Short mmCIF file of C-alpha atoms in Angstrom, two decimals:
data_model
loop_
_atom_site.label_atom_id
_atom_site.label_comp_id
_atom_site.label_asym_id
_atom_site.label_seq_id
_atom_site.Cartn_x
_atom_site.Cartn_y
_atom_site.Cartn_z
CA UNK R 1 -79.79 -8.07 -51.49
CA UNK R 2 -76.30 -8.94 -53.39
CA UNK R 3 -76.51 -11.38 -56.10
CA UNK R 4 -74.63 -14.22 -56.59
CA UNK R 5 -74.13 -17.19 -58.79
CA UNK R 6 -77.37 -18.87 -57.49
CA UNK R 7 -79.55 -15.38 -58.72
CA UNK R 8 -78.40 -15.91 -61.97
CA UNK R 9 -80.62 -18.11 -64.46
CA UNK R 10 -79.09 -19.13 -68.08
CA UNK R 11 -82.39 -19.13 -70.30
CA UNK R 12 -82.28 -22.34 -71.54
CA UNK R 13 -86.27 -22.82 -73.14
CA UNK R 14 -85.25 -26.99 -74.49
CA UNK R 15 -83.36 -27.49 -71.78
CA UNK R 16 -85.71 -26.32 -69.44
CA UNK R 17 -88.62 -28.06 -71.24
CA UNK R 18 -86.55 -31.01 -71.37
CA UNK R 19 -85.97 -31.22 -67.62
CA UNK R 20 -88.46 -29.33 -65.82
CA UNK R 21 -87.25 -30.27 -62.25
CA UNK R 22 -84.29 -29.16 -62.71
CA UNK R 23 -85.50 -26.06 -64.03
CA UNK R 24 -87.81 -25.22 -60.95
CA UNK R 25 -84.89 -26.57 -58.63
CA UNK R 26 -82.73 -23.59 -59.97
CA UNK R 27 -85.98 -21.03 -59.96
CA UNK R 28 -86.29 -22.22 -56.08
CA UNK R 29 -82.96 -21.61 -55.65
CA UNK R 30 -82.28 -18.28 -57.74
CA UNK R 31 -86.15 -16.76 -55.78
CA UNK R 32 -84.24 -17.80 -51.89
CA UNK R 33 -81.31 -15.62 -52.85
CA UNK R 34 -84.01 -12.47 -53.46
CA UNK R 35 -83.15 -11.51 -56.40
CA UNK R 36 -83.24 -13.12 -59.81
CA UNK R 37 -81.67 -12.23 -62.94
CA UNK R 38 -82.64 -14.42 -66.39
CA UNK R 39 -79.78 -14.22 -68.57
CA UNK R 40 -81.79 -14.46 -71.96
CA UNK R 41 -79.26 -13.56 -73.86
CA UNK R 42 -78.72 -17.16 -75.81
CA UNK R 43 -82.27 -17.77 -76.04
CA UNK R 44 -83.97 -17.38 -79.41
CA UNK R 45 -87.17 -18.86 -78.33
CA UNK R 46 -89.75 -19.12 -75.64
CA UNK R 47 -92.59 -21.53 -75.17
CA UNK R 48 -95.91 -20.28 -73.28
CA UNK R 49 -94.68 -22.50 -71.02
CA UNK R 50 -91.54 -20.99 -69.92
CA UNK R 51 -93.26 -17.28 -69.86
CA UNK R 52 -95.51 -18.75 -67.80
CA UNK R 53 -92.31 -19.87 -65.46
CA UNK R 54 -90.97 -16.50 -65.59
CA UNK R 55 -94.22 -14.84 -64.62
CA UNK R 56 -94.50 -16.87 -61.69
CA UNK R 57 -90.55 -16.56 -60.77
CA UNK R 58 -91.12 -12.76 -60.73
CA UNK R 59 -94.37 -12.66 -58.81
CA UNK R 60 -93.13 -15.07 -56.27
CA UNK R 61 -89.58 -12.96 -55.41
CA UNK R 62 -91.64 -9.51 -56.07
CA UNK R 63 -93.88 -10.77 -52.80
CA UNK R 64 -91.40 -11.68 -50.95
CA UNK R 65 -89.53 -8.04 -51.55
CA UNK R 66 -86.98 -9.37 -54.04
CA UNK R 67 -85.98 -8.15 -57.28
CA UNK R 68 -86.41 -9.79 -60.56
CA UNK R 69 -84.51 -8.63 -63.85
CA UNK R 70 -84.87 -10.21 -67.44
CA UNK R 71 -81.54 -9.44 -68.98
CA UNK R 72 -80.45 -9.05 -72.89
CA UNK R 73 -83.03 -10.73 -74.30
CA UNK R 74 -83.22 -10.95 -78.31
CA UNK R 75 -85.16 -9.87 -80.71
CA UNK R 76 -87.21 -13.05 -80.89
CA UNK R 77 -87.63 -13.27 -77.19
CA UNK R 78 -89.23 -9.74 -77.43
CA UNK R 79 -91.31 -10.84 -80.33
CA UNK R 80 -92.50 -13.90 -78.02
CA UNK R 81 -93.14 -11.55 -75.17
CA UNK R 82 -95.03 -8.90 -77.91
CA UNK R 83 -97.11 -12.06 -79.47
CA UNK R 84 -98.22 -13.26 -75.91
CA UNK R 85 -99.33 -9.56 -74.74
CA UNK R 86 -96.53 -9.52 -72.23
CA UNK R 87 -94.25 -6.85 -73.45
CA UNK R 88 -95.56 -4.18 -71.03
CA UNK R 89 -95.39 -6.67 -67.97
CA UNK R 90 -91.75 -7.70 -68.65
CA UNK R 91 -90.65 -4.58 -70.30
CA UNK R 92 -90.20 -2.25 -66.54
CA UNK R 93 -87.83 -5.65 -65.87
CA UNK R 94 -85.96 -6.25 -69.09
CA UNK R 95 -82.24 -4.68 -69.21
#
């Protein structure tokens, strides 16, 4: 499926923490189009919470046939990912 502006998540962990509707309006949205890229490249953090977002963004477009992607992610997002055990599962994903 082509991507398009709606695929695309900005990984925003305060925001998303902040406003957490608004954050699983635009996972909703971004999992309908089939295939969902996380931009995490301006992210220097992540929360338990949000992994837990993303784990359940990429199972839920994965079932449905979809594609998932983690993209650019920083060192410290990697380190989050490492700390939490979930290097391996994000790490056939992560460009």
């Amino acid at each position: 499926m082509e991507t398009d502006s709606r695929s695309t998540l900005r990984l925003t962990p305060d925001e998303w923490l902040d406003d957490p509707e608004a954050a699983l309006a635009a996972c909703r949205e971004a999992v309908a189009t089939g295939t969902v890229r996380v931009d995490a490249s301006e992210a220097r953090n992540l929360p338990a919470q949000i992994i837990q977002l993303l784990i359940s963004v990429r199972r839920t477009v994965e079932a449905a046939g979809g594609t998932f992607a983690l993209c650019n992610p920083s060192d410290e997002i990697k380190n989050s990912l490492k700390v939490l055990g979930l290097s391996d599962y994000f790490a056939e994903v992560t460009g």
